[in-house]
Amino acid sequence: MNDKKVNILNASLSGRWALAWSESLFKQKLLLAIAMMLCLTPVFPVFYQYIEARQGYVYNDWLLNIIPATDVSIPIFTITWGMAIFSIIRVVQSPSLLLNLMYGIIVLNISRFITISLVPLNPPQGLIDIWDPITDLFYGATYVTKDLFYSGHTATQFLFFLILQKKSDKRLALITTTLMGVLVLLQHAHYSIDVIFAPAFTYLCYLLAKKFAN
């Protein structure tokens, strides 16, 4: 390990960021990630309103057929934004981890644009709208129910699992990933295939994002 890496590991939080910011490549990648996120933001409502207006098909999901729809919006909201805040607090302590998370979010959302476009689905029967005033800001004029394959709620939790470093943090993220998968099924907000395939797609997105970030 070279002296610069040792210095970064041993530095204070402000010191780590000062060292990272002194690297032109890090600076370029951070600014590029911020620019990409800003460019994606106005795309969200346009895309989601488009897919909400189109017709898809209803998947005959035997698992959902035996699960009574239950409103678990509050736990979904709590896990979604609680883990988001927790993960951000963790990754800002390491400039490289923050880059991984930022590029992970970018690649994950672009990936979902593609899969949702290719797999047009109508919402499951018995769907209960998820109460989430923060996420709704990205949807546009009307509530969106057709952003289905694959589950963004589950994928985001699994992305946290992949990026967080401490064993206890990873354990927590794995638990919230499992809980989120169960909760969105109880809400009938997703089909079982949306949840089952989310970790696999997320892992591929994570690998690609890591190449951009490193």
CSV table of C-alpha atoms in Angstrom, one decimal:
chain,number,residue,atom,x,y,z
A,1,MET,CA,0.0,0.0,0.0
A,2,ASN,CA,1.5,3.3,-1.0
A,3,ASP,CA,2.0,6.3,1.3
A,4,LYS,CA,-1.0,8.2,-0.2
A,5,LYS,CA,-3.4,5.4,0.5
A,6,VAL,CA,-2.1,5.1,4.0
A,7,ASN,CA,-2.6,8.8,4.5
A,8,ILE,CA,-6.2,8.6,3.2
A,9,LEU,CA,-7.1,5.7,5.5
A,10,ASN,CA,-5.6,7.5,8.6
A,11,ALA,CA,-6.9,11.0,7.8
A,12,SER,CA,-9.8,12.6,9.5
A,13,LEU,CA,-13.1,13.0,7.5
A,14,SER,CA,-12.1,16.5,6.3
A,15,GLY,CA,-8.6,15.2,5.6
A,16,ARG,CA,-9.9,12.3,3.5
A,17,TRP,CA,-12.0,14.6,1.5
A,18,ALA,CA,-9.2,17.1,1.0
A,19,LEU,CA,-6.9,14.3,-0.2
A,20,ALA,CA,-9.5,13.0,-2.5
A,21,TRP,CA,-10.4,16.4,-3.9
A,22,SER,CA,-6.7,17.0,-4.7
A,23,GLU,CA,-6.9,14.1,-7.2
A,24,SER,CA,-8.1,15.5,-10.5
A,25,LEU,CA,-9.7,12.2,-11.6
A,26,PHE,CA,-11.8,11.9,-8.4
A,27,LYS,CA,-12.9,15.5,-8.9
A,28,GLN,CA,-13.9,14.9,-12.5
A,29,LYS,CA,-15.8,11.7,-11.6
A,30,LEU,CA,-17.7,13.4,-8.7
A,31,LEU,CA,-18.7,16.4,-10.8
A,32,LEU,CA,-19.8,14.0,-13.7
A,33,ALA,CA,-21.9,12.0,-11.3
A,34,ILE,CA,-23.6,15.1,-10.0
A,35,ALA,CA,-24.2,16.4,-13.5
A,36,MET,CA,-25.7,13.0,-14.5
A,37,MET,CA,-28.0,13.0,-11.5
A,38,LEU,CA,-29.2,16.5,-12.3
A,39,CYS,CA,-29.8,15.5,-16.0
A,40,LEU,CA,-31.8,12.4,-14.9
A,41,THR,CA,-34.0,14.4,-12.5
A,42,PRO,CA,-36.3,16.0,-15.1
A,43,VAL,CA,-36.4,12.7,-17.0
A,44,PHE,CA,-38.1,10.8,-14.2
A,45,PRO,CA,-41.6,12.4,-14.4
A,46,VAL,CA,-41.6,12.3,-18.2
A,47,PHE,CA,-40.7,8.6,-18.3
A,48,TYR,CA,-43.0,7.5,-15.5
A,49,GLN,CA,-46.0,9.4,-16.9
A,50,TYR,CA,-45.3,7.8,-20.2
A,51,ILE,CA,-45.3,4.2,-18.9
A,52,GLU,CA,-48.3,4.9,-16.7
A,53,ALA,CA,-50.3,5.9,-19.8
A,54,ARG,CA,-49.4,2.8,-21.8
A,55,GLN,CA,-51.2,-0.5,-21.7
A,56,GLY,CA,-49.4,-3.6,-20.4
A,57,TYR,CA,-50.5,-7.0,-19.4
A,58,VAL,CA,-51.4,-8.6,-16.0
A,59,TYR,CA,-49.1,-11.3,-14.9
A,60,ASN,CA,-50.8,-14.3,-13.3
A,61,ASP,CA,-48.8,-14.4,-10.1
A,62,TRP,CA,-49.8,-17.4,-8.0
A,63,LEU,CA,-47.9,-16.1,-5.0
A,64,LEU,CA,-49.8,-12.8,-5.0
A,65,ASN,CA,-53.1,-14.6,-5.5
A,66,ILE,CA,-52.7,-16.2,-2.1
A,67,ILE,CA,-51.4,-13.1,-0.3
A,68,PRO,CA,-54.2,-10.7,0.9
A,69,ALA,CA,-53.3,-7.1,0.0
A,70,THR,CA,-52.3,-5.2,3.1
A,71,ASP,CA,-51.4,-1.5,3.5
A,72,VAL,CA,-47.8,-1.4,4.8
A,73,SER,CA,-46.9,2.0,3.4
A,74,ILE,CA,-45.5,3.3,6.7
A,75,PRO,CA,-42.9,0.5,7.1
A,76,ILE,CA,-42.0,0.8,3.4
A,77,PHE,CA,-41.5,4.5,3.7
A,78,THR,CA,-39.6,4.2,6.9
A,79,ILE,CA,-37.2,1.5,5.5
A,80,THR,CA,-36.8,3.4,2.2
A,81,TRP,CA,-35.7,6.7,3.6
A,82,GLY,CA,-34.3,5.5,6.9
A,83,MET,CA,-31.8,3.3,5.1
A,84,ALA,CA,-31.1,6.0,2.5
A,85,ILE,CA,-30.1,8.5,5.3
A,86,PHE,CA,-28.1,5.8,7.2
A,87,SER,CA,-26.2,4.8,4.0
A,88,ILE,CA,-25.4,8.4,3.0
A,89,ILE,CA,-24.0,9.0,6.5
A,90,ARG,CA,-21.8,6.0,6.1
A,91,VAL,CA,-20.6,6.6,2.6
A,92,VAL,CA,-19.7,10.3,3.0
A,93,GLN,CA,-17.0,9.1,5.4
A,94,SER,CA,-15.2,7.6,2.3
A,95,PRO,CA,-15.1,9.5,-0.9
A,96,SER,CA,-14.7,6.4,-3.0
A,97,LEU,CA,-17.8,4.8,-1.4
A,98,LEU,CA,-19.8,7.9,-2.2
A,99,LEU,CA,-18.8,7.7,-5.8
A,100,ASN,CA,-19.8,4.0,-5.8
A,101,LEU,CA,-23.2,4.9,-4.4
A,102,MET,CA,-23.8,7.8,-6.8
A,103,TYR,CA,-22.9,5.8,-9.9
A,104,GLY,CA,-24.8,2.8,-8.6
A,105,ILE,CA,-28.0,4.9,-8.3
A,106,ILE,CA,-27.4,6.3,-11.8
A,107,VAL,CA,-26.8,3.0,-13.4
A,108,LEU,CA,-29.7,1.4,-11.5
A,109,ASN,CA,-32.2,3.9,-12.6
A,110,ILE,CA,-31.1,3.8,-16.2
A,111,SER,CA,-31.3,0.0,-16.0
A,112,ARG,CA,-34.9,0.2,-14.7
A,113,PHE,CA,-35.8,2.6,-17.5
A,114,ILE,CA,-34.7,-0.1,-19.9
A,115,THR,CA,-36.3,-3.1,-18.2
A,116,ILE,CA,-39.6,-1.3,-17.5
A,117,SER,CA,-39.8,-0.2,-21.2
A,118,LEU,CA,-39.1,-3.8,-22.4
A,119,VAL,CA,-41.5,-5.5,-20.0
A,120,PRO,CA,-44.9,-3.6,-20.1
A,121,LEU,CA,-46.9,-4.6,-17.1
A,122,ASN,CA,-50.2,-3.5,-15.7
A,123,PRO,CA,-50.3,-3.3,-11.9
A,124,PRO,CA,-51.2,-6.4,-9.9
A,125,GLN,CA,-54.8,-6.9,-8.8
A,126,GLY,CA,-55.5,-5.4,-5.4
A,127,LEU,CA,-52.6,-3.0,-5.5
A,128,ILE,CA,-52.6,-0.5,-2.7
A,129,ASP,CA,-50.9,2.8,-3.4
A,130,ILE,CA,-47.7,3.3,-1.4
A,131,TRP,CA,-47.8,6.5,0.7
A,132,ASP,CA,-44.5,8.2,0.0
A,133,PRO,CA,-44.6,11.9,-0.5
A,134,ILE,CA,-40.8,12.1,-1.3
A,135,THR,CA,-40.8,9.5,-4.0
A,136,ASP,CA,-44.0,11.0,-5.5
A,137,LEU,CA,-42.1,14.1,-6.3
A,138,PHE,CA,-40.2,12.2,-9.0
A,139,TYR,CA,-43.4,10.7,-10.5
A,140,GLY,CA,-45.0,13.8,-12.0
A,141,ALA,CA,-48.7,14.7,-12.1
A,142,THR,CA,-50.3,11.4,-11.3
A,143,TYR,CA,-49.4,8.5,-9.1
A,144,VAL,CA,-47.4,5.8,-10.9
A,145,THR,CA,-48.3,2.1,-10.6
A,146,LYS,CA,-46.6,0.5,-13.6
A,147,ASP,CA,-42.9,1.0,-12.7
A,148,LEU,CA,-42.8,-2.7,-12.0
A,149,PHE,CA,-40.0,-4.9,-13.5
A,150,TYR,CA,-37.8,-4.8,-11.6
A,151,SER,CA,-38.6,-3.5,-8.0
A,152,GLY,CA,-36.8,-0.3,-7.3
A,153,HIS,CA,-37.6,-0.5,-3.6
A,154,THR,CA,-35.9,-3.9,-3.3
A,155,ALA,CA,-33.0,-3.1,-5.6
A,156,THR,CA,-32.1,0.1,-3.7
A,157,GLN,CA,-31.9,-1.8,-0.4
A,158,PHE,CA,-29.7,-4.4,-2.1
A,159,LEU,CA,-27.5,-1.7,-3.6
A,160,PHE,CA,-26.9,-0.4,0.0
A,161,PHE,CA,-25.9,-4.0,1.0
A,162,LEU,CA,-23.4,-4.2,-1.8
A,163,ILE,CA,-21.8,-0.8,-1.1
A,164,LEU,CA,-21.7,-0.6,2.7
A,165,GLN,CA,-18.5,-2.0,4.2
A,166,LYS,CA,-19.0,-2.9,7.8
A,167,LYS,CA,-20.4,-6.4,8.5
A,168,SER,CA,-23.1,-5.0,10.8
A,169,ASP,CA,-24.2,-2.5,8.1
A,170,LYS,CA,-24.3,-5.2,5.5
A,171,ARG,CA,-26.3,-7.4,7.8
A,172,LEU,CA,-28.8,-4.6,8.4
A,173,ALA,CA,-29.1,-3.9,4.6
A,174,LEU,CA,-29.6,-7.6,3.9
A,175,ILE,CA,-32.4,-7.6,6.4
A,176,THR,CA,-34.0,-4.5,5.0
A,177,THR,CA,-33.7,-6.0,1.5
A,178,THR,CA,-35.6,-9.1,2.5
A,179,LEU,CA,-38.2,-7.1,4.5
A,180,MET,CA,-38.7,-4.7,1.5
A,181,GLY,CA,-39.3,-7.6,-0.8
A,182,VAL,CA,-42.0,-9.0,1.5
A,183,LEU,CA,-43.6,-5.6,2.1
A,184,VAL,CA,-44.0,-4.6,-1.5
A,185,LEU,CA,-45.6,-8.0,-2.1
A,186,LEU,CA,-48.0,-7.5,0.8
A,187,GLN,CA,-48.8,-4.1,-0.7
A,188,HIS,CA,-49.4,-5.8,-4.1
A,189,ALA,CA,-47.2,-3.0,-5.5
A,190,HIS,CA,-45.1,-5.5,-7.3
A,191,TYR,CA,-45.3,-9.0,-8.8
A,192,SER,CA,-43.1,-11.7,-7.3
A,193,ILE,CA,-40.8,-11.7,-10.4
A,194,ASP,CA,-40.1,-8.0,-9.8
A,195,VAL,CA,-38.7,-8.7,-6.4
A,196,ILE,CA,-37.0,-12.0,-7.3
A,197,PHE,CA,-35.0,-10.5,-10.2
A,198,ALA,CA,-34.1,-7.2,-8.4
A,199,PRO,CA,-31.0,-8.4,-6.6
A,200,ALA,CA,-29.5,-10.0,-9.8
A,201,PHE,CA,-30.1,-6.8,-11.9
A,202,THR,CA,-28.7,-4.7,-9.0
A,203,TYR,CA,-25.5,-6.7,-8.8
A,204,LEU,CA,-24.9,-6.2,-12.5
A,205,CYS,CA,-25.5,-2.5,-12.1
A,206,TYR,CA,-23.2,-2.4,-9.1
A,207,LEU,CA,-20.4,-4.0,-11.1
A,208,LEU,CA,-20.8,-1.6,-14.0
A,209,ALA,CA,-21.1,1.4,-11.6
A,210,LYS,CA,-17.9,0.3,-9.9
A,211,LYS,CA,-16.0,0.4,-13.2
A,212,PHE,CA,-17.2,4.0,-13.7
A,213,ALA,CA,-16.5,5.1,-10.1
A,214,ASN,CA,-13.0,3.5,-9.7
